[in-house]
Amino acid sequence: MKIESAENIKKRIAEKDEEIRKIWEELRAEKEKPREEIIAELKGIKRTTGQHPGGLLITLPDTDIQKYTPLNYPADNRQSEWMTTHFEYSFLSEIFLKVDILGHDEPTVLQKLFQLTGVDPSKISFHDEKIMSLFTNADTLGIPEFGTDFVKRNLLTPLKPTKFSQLVQISGFSHGTNVWTQNQHAIYKSGQLSLDQLIACREDIWNFLVFWGVENKNAFIATEYIRKGKWEKLPDNIKEEMKSRLSDREGELYFSILSKIKYIFPKPHAIAYTMTGWRTAYYKVYHPQEFYSVLLTYHTAVYDIWLMTLDPVAITFRLNSLLGSLSSYKNSEKELLSIIKVFEELNKEKKRMEKTTRDLKSFGDTWNRMDITKILADVQEKINTSGGKKFVENLRKNGRTWKLTAKEKDLLFTLKVVLEMEMKGLKFARGLDFNNSEIKDFKIENNTIYFPFTAIAGIGEKVTEKIIAYRREKGPITSQWKEELKGLLNINHIQQLENLEKHNLVINL
């Protein structure tokens, strides 16, 4: 019997392995095929049972909506009073009437500003050069509808509006889909059309068509198709009428604009939003103390009292506390990363602000002492020498490419507000005052920002209510606060307040 060599046996085994692998790949491909087909079928369907904050579908009496769409409980909560349609509204728009009933904070904000200043927002003039300059210079942080980075960077800065009507256009652009971006932005930038020649709101479409000579009814029909993003379904006879009224160049340009629109904002909404923004801007110009007090109270959601001081000593204490607890407190790494991410972005904002002014001395000592680059470099050095290799790797990996979470964006906004206050020379003292601080409201008076008790981590509304009740009944809280409040505060509260006191952040005792 011939004995086969080891080399031949290995070769035959390898051939069999390859044959088995090919059979397996074929079987796997056959098995995956139905799965891939199912995935393709599932693309685009509803992935959550979330709920629009105010979108309501109106049905006729005795109409069973489930003939047209299944219903879901929002967030799968079977105790919910409302139910949601499984299919999106766009699939049901030919069957039901939809209304949006949305809540707005701005009337509450204006009412609060009215109470603090005595200036009735309904009496504010819409012809004020100082207010207009705020929009022209994109100095709109905290102004509703005009204070987002997108509006400031992509609309206010390039367009430099000088008229109220142009602010209405900008409101239309910012709320539309494929109205400014991926459409008229490039046309304006190339100089083919001026701002006044652009289409910003639904009514602009009708006005332009009638101005060109299109018959009123056809202009209305065209507007209805275009505002819903249905240019392709617009009847040919109306397109021909529109084309016959325009020169070849004009027709080609405006046909291109109208055909790209997916959704366009109604002008009454744009005007209402712009009026609210303008009225809010009045208080920013003429009553900054009250404006920033209300802004911090109603439009900031995440606070960090140490970071809001803009004081390098207090900030460093906060960061060192997190560095010291990396091994014992599992959330310290996450918190530290978040602060570093936010400070990277805040540093960019600080440098942008510095570029827009010639006199940096006017910013004051706090601004000039707050060297964010140095603070970040010191933290990085401490991390590098801490021995926390995993954390260092995370930091380097995420360093320049990270995206901010929603919570981090909220903290960044809060710090931008405080930074802007400093830039504008509003040199407020900052701190917690046992006898003046409120539960949630940022109180600003006598050139002092009184932080609310709930801005301190771990101190909730219930504890704060007890502190306020104590000072109401017993009188002012003194430097013996630990003894006076010993029945209300736990060890963690006392430790945090002691640290604040050491850094002069418990004030007016």
PDB file of N, CA and C in Angstrom, residues 16 55 145 235 280 360 406 444 458 500:
ATOM      1  N   LYS A  16     -10.041  20.795  -0.317  1.00  0.00           N
ATOM      2  CA  LYS A  16     -11.373  20.501   0.236  1.00  0.00           C
ATOM      3  C   LYS A  16     -11.907  21.705   1.037  1.00  0.00           C
ATOM      4  N   GLY A  55     -49.299  68.337  15.741  1.00  0.00           N
ATOM      5  CA  GLY A  55     -49.927  68.006  14.465  1.00  0.00           C
ATOM      6  C   GLY A  55     -51.177  67.171  14.667  1.00  0.00           C
ATOM      7  N   GLU A 145     -35.688  82.816  16.264  1.00  0.00           N
ATOM      8  CA  GLU A 145     -35.690  82.609  14.813  1.00  0.00           C
ATOM      9  C   GLU A 145     -34.450  83.159  14.121  1.00  0.00           C
ATOM     10  N   PRO A 235     -49.970  71.482 -14.224  1.00  0.00           N
ATOM     11  CA  PRO A 235     -50.475  71.311 -15.597  1.00  0.00           C
ATOM     12  C   PRO A 235     -49.617  72.033 -16.636  1.00  0.00           C
ATOM     13  N   THR A 280     -38.081  91.343  20.650  1.00  0.00           N
ATOM     14  CA  THR A 280     -37.110  90.802  21.608  1.00  0.00           C
ATOM     15  C   THR A 280     -35.780  91.536  21.477  1.00  0.00           C
ATOM     16  N   LEU A 360      -9.744  95.203  22.218  1.00  0.00           N
ATOM     17  CA  LEU A 360      -9.913  94.048  23.102  1.00  0.00           C
ATOM     18  C   LEU A 360      -9.900  94.450  24.576  1.00  0.00           C
ATOM     19  N   ALA A 406     -26.905  66.715  22.212  1.00  0.00           N
ATOM     20  CA  ALA A 406     -27.901  67.755  22.476  1.00  0.00           C
ATOM     21  C   ALA A 406     -27.605  68.468  23.801  1.00  0.00           C
ATOM     22  N   ILE A 444     -30.996  89.092  37.758  1.00  0.00           N
ATOM     23  CA  ILE A 444     -29.891  90.019  37.524  1.00  0.00           C
ATOM     24  C   ILE A 444     -30.315  91.407  38.000  1.00  0.00           C
ATOM     25  N   GLY A 458     -27.281  68.502  41.905  1.00  0.00           N
ATOM     26  CA  GLY A 458     -27.712  67.781  43.103  1.00  0.00           C
ATOM     27  C   GLY A 458     -28.709  68.530  43.958  1.00  0.00           C
ATOM     28  N   LEU A 500     -18.058  76.106  46.672  1.00  0.00           N
ATOM     29  CA  LEU A 500     -18.443  77.379  46.061  1.00  0.00           C
ATOM     30  C   LEU A 500     -18.023  78.555  46.949  1.00  0.00           C
TER      31      LEU A 500
END
